PDB file of C-alpha atoms in Angstrom:
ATOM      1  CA  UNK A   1     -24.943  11.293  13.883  1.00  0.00           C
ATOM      2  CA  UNK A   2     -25.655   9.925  10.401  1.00  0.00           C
ATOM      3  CA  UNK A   3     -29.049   8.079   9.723  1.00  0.00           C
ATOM      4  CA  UNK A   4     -29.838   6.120   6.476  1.00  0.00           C
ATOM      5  CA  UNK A   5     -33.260   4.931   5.363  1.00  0.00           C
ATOM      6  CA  UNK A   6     -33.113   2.090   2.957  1.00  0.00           C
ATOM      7  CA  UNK A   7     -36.405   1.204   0.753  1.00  0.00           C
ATOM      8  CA  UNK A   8     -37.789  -1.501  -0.238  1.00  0.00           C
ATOM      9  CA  UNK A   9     -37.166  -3.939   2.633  1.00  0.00           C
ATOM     10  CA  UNK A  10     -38.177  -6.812  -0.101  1.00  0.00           C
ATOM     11  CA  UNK A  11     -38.072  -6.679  -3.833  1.00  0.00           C
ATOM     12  CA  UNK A  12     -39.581  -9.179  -5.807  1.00  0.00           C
ATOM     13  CA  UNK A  13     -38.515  -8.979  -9.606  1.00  0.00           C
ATOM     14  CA  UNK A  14     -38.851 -11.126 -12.497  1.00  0.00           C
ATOM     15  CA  UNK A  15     -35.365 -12.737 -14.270  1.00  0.00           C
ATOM     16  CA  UNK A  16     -34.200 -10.050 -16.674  1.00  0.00           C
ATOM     17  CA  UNK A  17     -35.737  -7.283 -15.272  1.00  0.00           C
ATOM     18  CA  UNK A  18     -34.258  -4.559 -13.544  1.00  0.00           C
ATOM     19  CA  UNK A  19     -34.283  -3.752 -10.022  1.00  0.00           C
ATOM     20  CA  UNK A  20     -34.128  -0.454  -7.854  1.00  0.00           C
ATOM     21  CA  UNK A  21     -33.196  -0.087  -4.065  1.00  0.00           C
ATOM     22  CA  UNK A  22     -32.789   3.788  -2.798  1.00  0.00           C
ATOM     23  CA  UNK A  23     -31.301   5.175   0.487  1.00  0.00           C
ATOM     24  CA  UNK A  24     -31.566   8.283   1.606  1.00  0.00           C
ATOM     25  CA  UNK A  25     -28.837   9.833   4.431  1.00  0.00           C
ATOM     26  CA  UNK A  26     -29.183  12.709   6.751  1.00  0.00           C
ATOM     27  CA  UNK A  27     -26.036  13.984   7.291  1.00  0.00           C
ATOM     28  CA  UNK A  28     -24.481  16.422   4.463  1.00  0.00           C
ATOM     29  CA  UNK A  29     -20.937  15.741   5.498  1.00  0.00           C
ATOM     30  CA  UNK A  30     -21.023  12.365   3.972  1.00  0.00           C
ATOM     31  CA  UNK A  31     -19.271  11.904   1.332  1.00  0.00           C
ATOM     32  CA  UNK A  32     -18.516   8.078   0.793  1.00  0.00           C
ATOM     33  CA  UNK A  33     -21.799   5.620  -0.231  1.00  0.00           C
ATOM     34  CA  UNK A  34     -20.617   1.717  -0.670  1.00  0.00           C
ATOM     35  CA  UNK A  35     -23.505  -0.698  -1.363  1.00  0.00           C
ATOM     36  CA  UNK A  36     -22.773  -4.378   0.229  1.00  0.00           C
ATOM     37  CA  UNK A  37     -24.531  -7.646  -1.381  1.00  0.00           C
ATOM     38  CA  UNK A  38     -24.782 -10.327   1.426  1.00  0.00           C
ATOM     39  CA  UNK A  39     -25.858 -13.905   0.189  1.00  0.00           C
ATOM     40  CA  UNK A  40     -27.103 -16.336   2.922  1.00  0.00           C
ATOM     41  CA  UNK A  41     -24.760 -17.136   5.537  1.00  0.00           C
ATOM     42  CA  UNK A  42     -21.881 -15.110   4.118  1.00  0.00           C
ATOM     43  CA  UNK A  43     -20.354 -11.936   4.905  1.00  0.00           C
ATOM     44  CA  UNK A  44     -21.112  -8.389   3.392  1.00  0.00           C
ATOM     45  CA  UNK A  45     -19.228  -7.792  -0.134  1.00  0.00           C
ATOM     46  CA  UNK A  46     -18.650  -4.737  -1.434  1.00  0.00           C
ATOM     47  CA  UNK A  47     -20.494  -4.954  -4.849  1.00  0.00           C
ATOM     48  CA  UNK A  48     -19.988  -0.795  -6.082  1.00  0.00           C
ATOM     49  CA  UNK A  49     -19.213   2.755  -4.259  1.00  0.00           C
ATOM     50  CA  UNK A  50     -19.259   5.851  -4.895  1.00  0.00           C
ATOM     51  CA  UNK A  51     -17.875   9.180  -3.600  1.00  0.00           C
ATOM     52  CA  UNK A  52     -19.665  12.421  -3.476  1.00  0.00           C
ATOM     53  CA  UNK A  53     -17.380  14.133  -6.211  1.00  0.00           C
ATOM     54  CA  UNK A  54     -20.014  12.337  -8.871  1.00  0.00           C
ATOM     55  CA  UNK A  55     -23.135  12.042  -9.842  1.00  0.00           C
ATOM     56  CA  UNK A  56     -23.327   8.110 -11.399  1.00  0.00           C
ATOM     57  CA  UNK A  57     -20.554   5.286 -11.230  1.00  0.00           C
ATOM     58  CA  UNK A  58     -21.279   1.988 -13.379  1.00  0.00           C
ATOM     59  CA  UNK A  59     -19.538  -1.526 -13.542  1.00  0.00           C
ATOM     60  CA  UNK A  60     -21.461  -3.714 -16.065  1.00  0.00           C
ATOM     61  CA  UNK A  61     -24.749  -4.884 -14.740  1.00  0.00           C
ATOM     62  CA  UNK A  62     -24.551  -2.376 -12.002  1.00  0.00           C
ATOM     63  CA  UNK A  63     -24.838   1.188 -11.258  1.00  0.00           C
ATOM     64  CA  UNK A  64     -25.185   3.452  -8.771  1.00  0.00           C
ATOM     65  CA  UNK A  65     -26.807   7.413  -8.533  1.00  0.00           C
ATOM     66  CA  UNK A  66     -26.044  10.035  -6.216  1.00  0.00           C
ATOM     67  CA  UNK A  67     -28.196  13.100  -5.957  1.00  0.00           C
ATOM     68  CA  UNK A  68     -26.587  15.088  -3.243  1.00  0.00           C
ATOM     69  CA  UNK A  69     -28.626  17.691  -2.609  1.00  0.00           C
ATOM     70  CA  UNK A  70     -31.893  15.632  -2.186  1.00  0.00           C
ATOM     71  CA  UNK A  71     -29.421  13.619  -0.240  1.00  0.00           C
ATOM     72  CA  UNK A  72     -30.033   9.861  -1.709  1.00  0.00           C
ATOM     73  CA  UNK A  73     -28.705   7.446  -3.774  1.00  0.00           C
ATOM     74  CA  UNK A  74     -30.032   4.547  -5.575  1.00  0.00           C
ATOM     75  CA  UNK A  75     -28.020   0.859  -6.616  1.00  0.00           C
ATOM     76  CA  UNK A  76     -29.743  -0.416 -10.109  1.00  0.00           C
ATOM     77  CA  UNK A  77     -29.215  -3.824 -11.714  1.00  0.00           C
ATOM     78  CA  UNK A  78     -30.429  -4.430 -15.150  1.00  0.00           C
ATOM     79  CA  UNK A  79     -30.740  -7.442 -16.518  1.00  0.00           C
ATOM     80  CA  UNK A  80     -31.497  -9.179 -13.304  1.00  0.00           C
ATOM     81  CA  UNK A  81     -30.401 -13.261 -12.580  1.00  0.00           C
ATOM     82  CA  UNK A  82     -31.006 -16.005 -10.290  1.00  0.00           C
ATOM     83  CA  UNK A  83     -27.611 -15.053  -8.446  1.00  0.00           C
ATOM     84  CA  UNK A  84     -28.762 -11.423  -7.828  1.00  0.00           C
ATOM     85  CA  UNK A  85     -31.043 -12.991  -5.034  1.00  0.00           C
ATOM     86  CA  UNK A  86     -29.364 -11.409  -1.735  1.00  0.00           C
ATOM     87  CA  UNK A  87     -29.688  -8.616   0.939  1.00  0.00           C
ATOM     88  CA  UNK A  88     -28.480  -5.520  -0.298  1.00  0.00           C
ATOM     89  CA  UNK A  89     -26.709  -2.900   1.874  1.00  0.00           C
ATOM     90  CA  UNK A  90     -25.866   0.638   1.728  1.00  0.00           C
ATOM     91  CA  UNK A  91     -24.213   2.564   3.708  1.00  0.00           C
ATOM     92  CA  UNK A  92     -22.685   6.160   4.447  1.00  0.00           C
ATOM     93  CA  UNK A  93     -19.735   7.624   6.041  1.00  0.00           C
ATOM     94  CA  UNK A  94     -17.857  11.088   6.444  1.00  0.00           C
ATOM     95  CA  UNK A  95     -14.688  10.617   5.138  1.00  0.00           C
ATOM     96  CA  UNK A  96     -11.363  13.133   6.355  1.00  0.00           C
ATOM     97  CA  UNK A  97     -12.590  12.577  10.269  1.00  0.00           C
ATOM     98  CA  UNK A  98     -11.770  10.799  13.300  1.00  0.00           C
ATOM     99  CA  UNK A  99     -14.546   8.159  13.390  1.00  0.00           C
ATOM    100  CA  UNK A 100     -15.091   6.417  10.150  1.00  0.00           C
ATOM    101  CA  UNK A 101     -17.482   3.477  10.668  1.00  0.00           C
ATOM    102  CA  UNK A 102     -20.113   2.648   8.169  1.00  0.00           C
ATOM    103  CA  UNK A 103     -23.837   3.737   8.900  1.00  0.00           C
ATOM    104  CA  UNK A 104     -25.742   1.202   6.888  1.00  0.00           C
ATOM    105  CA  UNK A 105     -29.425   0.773   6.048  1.00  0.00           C
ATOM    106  CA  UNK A 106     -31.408  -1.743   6.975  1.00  0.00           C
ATOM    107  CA  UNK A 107     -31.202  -3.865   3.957  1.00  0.00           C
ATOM    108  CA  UNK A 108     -32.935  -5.168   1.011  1.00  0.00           C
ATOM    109  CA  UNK A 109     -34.227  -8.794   0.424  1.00  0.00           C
ATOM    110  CA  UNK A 110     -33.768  -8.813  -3.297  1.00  0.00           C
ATOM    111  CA  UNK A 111     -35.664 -11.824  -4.850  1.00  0.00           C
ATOM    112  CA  UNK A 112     -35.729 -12.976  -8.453  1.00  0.00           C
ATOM    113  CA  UNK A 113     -38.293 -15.038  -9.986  1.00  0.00           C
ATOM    114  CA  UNK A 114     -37.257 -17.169 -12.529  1.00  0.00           C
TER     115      UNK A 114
ATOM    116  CA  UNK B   1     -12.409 -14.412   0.454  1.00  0.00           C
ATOM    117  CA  UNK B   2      -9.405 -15.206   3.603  1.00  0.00           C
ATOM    118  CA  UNK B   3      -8.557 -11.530   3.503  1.00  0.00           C
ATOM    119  CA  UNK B   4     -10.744 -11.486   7.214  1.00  0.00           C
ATOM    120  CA  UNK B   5     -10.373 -14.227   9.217  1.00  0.00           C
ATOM    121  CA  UNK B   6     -12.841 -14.474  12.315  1.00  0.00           C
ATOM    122  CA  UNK B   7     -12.783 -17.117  14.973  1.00  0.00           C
ATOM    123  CA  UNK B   8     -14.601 -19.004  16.335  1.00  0.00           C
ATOM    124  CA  UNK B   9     -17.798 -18.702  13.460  1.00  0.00           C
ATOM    125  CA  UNK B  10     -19.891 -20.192  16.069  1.00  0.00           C
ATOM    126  CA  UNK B  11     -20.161 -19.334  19.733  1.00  0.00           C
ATOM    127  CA  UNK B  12     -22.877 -20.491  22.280  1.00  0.00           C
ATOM    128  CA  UNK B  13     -22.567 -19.077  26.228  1.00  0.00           C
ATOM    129  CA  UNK B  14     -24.629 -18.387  29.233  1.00  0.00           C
ATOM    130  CA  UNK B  15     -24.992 -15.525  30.912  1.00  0.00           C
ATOM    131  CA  UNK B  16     -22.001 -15.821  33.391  1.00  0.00           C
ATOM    132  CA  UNK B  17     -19.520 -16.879  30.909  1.00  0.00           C
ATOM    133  CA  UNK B  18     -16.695 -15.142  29.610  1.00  0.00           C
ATOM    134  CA  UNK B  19     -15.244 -15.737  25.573  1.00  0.00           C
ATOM    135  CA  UNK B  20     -13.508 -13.901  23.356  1.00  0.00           C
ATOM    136  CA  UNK B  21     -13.655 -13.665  19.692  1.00  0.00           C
ATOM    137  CA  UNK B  22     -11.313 -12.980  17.184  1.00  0.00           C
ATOM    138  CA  UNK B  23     -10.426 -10.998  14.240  1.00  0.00           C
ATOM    139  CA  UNK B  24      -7.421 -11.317  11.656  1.00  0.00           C
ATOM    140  CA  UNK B  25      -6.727  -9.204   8.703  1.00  0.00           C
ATOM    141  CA  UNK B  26      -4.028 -10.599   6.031  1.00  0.00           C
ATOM    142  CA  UNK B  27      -4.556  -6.944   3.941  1.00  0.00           C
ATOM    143  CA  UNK B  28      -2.052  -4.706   5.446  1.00  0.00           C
ATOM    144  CA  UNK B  29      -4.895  -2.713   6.487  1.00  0.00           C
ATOM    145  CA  UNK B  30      -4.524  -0.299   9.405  1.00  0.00           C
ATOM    146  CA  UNK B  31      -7.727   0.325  10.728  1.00  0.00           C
ATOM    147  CA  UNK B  32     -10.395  -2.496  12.172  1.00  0.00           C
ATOM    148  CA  UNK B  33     -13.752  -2.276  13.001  1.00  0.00           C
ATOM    149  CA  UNK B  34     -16.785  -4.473  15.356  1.00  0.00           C
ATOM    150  CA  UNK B  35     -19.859  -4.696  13.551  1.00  0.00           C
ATOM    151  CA  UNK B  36     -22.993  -6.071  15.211  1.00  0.00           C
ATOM    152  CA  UNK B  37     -25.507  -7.656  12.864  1.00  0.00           C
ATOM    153  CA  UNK B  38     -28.958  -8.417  14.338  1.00  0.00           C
ATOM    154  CA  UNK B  39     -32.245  -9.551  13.054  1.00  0.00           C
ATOM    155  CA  UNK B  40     -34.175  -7.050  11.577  1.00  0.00           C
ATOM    156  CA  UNK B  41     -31.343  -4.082  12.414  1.00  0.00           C
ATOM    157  CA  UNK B  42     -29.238  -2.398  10.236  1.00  0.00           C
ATOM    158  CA  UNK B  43     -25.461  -3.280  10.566  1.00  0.00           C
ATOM    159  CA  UNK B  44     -24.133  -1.370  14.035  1.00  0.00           C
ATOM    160  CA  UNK B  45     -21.230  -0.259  14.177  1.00  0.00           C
ATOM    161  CA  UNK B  46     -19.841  -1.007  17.974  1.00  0.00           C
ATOM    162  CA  UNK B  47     -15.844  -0.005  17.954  1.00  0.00           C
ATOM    163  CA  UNK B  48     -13.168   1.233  15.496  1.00  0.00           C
ATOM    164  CA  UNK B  49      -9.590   1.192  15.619  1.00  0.00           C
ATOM    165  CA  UNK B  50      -6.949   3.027  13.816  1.00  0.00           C
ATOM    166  CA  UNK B  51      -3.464   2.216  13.845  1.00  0.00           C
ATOM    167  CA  UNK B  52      -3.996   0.178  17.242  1.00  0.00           C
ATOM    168  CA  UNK B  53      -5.754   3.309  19.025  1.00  0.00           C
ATOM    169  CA  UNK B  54      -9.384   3.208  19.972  1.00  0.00           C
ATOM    170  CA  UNK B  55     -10.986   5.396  17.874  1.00  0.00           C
ATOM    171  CA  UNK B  56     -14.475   5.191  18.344  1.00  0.00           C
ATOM    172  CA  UNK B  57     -16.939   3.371  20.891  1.00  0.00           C
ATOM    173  CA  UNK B  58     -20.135   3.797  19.597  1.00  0.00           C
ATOM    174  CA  UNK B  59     -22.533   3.770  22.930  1.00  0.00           C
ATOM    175  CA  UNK B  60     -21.387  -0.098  23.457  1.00  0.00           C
ATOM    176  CA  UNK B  61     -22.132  -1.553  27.277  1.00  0.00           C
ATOM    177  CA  UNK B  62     -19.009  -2.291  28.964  1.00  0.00           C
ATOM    178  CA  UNK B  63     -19.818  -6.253  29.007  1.00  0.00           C
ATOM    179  CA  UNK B  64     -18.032  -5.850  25.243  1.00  0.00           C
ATOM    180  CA  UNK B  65     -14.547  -5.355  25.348  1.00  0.00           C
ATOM    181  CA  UNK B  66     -12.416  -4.721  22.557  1.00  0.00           C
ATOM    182  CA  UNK B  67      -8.580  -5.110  22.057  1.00  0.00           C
ATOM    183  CA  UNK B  68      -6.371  -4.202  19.650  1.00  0.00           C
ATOM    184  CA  UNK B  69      -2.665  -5.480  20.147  1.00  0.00           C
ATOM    185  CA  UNK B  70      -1.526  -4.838  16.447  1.00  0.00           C
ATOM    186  CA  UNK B  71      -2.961  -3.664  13.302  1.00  0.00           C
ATOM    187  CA  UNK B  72      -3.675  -7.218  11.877  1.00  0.00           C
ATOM    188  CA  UNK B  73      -5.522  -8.510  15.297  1.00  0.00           C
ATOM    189  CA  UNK B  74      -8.311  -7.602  16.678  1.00  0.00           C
ATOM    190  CA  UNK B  75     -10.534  -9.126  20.183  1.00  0.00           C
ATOM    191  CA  UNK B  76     -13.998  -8.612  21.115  1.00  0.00           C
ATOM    192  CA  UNK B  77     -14.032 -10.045  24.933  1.00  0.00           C
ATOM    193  CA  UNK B  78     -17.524 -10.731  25.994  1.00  0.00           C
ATOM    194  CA  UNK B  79     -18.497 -10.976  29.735  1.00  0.00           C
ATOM    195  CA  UNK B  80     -21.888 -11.444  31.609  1.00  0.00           C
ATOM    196  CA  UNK B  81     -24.103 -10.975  28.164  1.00  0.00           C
ATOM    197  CA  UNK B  82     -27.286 -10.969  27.752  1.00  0.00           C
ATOM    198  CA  UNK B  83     -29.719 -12.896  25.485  1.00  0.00           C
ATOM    199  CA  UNK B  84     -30.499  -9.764  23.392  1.00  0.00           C
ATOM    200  CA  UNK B  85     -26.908  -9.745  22.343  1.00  0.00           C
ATOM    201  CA  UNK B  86     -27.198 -12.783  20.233  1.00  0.00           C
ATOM    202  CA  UNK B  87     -26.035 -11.630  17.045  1.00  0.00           C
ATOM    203  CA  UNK B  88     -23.790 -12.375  14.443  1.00  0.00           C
ATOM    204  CA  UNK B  89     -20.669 -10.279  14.782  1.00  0.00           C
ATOM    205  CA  UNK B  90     -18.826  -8.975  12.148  1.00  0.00           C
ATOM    206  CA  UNK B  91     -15.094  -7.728  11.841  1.00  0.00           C
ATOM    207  CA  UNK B  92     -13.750  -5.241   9.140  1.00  0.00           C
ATOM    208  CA  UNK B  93     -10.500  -3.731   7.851  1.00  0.00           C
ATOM    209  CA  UNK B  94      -9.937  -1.114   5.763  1.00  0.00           C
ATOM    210  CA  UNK B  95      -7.371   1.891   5.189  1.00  0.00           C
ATOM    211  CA  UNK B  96      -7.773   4.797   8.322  1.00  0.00           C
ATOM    212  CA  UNK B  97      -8.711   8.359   6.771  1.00  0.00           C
ATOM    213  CA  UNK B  98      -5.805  10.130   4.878  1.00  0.00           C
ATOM    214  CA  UNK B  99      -4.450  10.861   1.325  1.00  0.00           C
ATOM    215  CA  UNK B 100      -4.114   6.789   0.630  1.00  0.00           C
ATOM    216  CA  UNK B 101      -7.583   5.993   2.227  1.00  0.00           C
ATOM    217  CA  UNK B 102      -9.218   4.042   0.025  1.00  0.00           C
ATOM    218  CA  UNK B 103     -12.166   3.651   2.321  1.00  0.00           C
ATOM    219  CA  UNK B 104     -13.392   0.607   1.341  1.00  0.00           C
ATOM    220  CA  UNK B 105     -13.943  -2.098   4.153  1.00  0.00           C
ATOM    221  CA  UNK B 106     -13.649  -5.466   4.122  1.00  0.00           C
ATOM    222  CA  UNK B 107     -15.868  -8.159   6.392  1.00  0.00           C
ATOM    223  CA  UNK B 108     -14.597 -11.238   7.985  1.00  0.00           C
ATOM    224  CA  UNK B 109     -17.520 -14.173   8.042  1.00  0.00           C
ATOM    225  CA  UNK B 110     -18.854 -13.040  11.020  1.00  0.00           C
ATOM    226  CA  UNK B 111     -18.947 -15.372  14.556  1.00  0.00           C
ATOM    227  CA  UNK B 112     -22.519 -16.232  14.820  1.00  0.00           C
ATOM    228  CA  UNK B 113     -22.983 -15.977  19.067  1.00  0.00           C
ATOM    229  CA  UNK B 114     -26.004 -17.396  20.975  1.00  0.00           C
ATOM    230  CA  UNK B 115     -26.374 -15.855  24.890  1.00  0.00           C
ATOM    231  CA  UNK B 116     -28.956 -18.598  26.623  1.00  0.00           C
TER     232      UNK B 116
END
């Protein structure tokens, strides 16, 4: 089945800068990579996806990168602010099959310093 | 934000007990999903359902036992657990594979459950 490796486990970055979390999955069938932001006590929000038909996919602050044949991707937020501070998820999944649960990474404590 | 409802959002039982949880979707999705968040552990994925049919069981012990009578209700029915399955758990909907899956899937709040 599919594994994915999520790094760092914490980032620490100071307000305003950016900030870079990478997975990397092992199975080449996947094709579907949604990164989840989950504040304290809440659930999992999708925040930004992308699909293995392209390379980068950006929505204002934030932007993902998929490099298939290495087999990672990476979420980046510029301009980083106090309400950035979360755990950051991503995940893979094959999609076209029977099963189609999310494999996720461990997560990312994102912190920003003011 | 009320897309996923999950009840109850806080469950505390011994070992013997027997509780269900619950999981509503209000999204005219079709397929639902048990996620099992622990400390430490990636999101697991424990069951999936499409269009009311079992799907996938992903290695789950039997004491967790899911139900789906429609596409907007899923169960999780939990019986002689142990204290290692404290968790939070976490329902999802989202569209089943085909030409309209949009594959994006969408959490309920989660029922946070302590096993003494």
């Amino acid at each position: 089945g599919e594994n994915v490796e999520q790094h760092p486990s914490t980032l620490s970055v100071q307000e305003g800068d950016s900030a870079v979390i990478k997975c990397t999955y092992s199975d080449s069938a996947s094709n579907y990579f949604p990164w989840y932001k989950q504040e304290l006590g809440k659930r999992p929000q999708l925040i930004i996806d992308i699909r293995s038909n392209v390379g980068e996919k950006k929505d204002q602050r934030i932007a993902v990168t998929l490099n298939k044949t290495a087999k990672h991707f990476s979420l980046h937020i510029t301009e980083t602010q106090p309400e950035d501070s979360a755990v950051y998820f991503c995940a893979a999944k094959m999609t076209g099959g029977g099963a189609d649960g999310l494999t996720f990474g461990k997560g990312t404590h994102l912190i920003i310093q003011p | 934000e009320t897309g996923v409802t999950q009840t109850p959002r806080h469950l505390v039982m011994g070992m013997t007990n027997k509780k269900s949880l619950k999981c509503e979707q209000h999204l005219g999705h079709n397929a639902m999903y048990w996620y099992k968040q622990s400390a430490k552990k990636p999101l697991e994925l424990m069951f999936v359902y499409n269009f009311k049919e079992q799907t996938e069981n992903n290695s789950v012990p039997s004491r967790f036992s899911p139900e789906c009578p429609n596409s907007s209700h899923l169960f999780l029915h939990l019986h002689t657990l142990q204290p290692e399955d404290s968790a939070l758990y976490l329902c999802a909907s989202g569209h089943p594979p085909g030409l309209e899956s949009t594959d994006t899937q969408y959490f309920g709040p989660g029922t946070r459950l302590t096993v003494l």
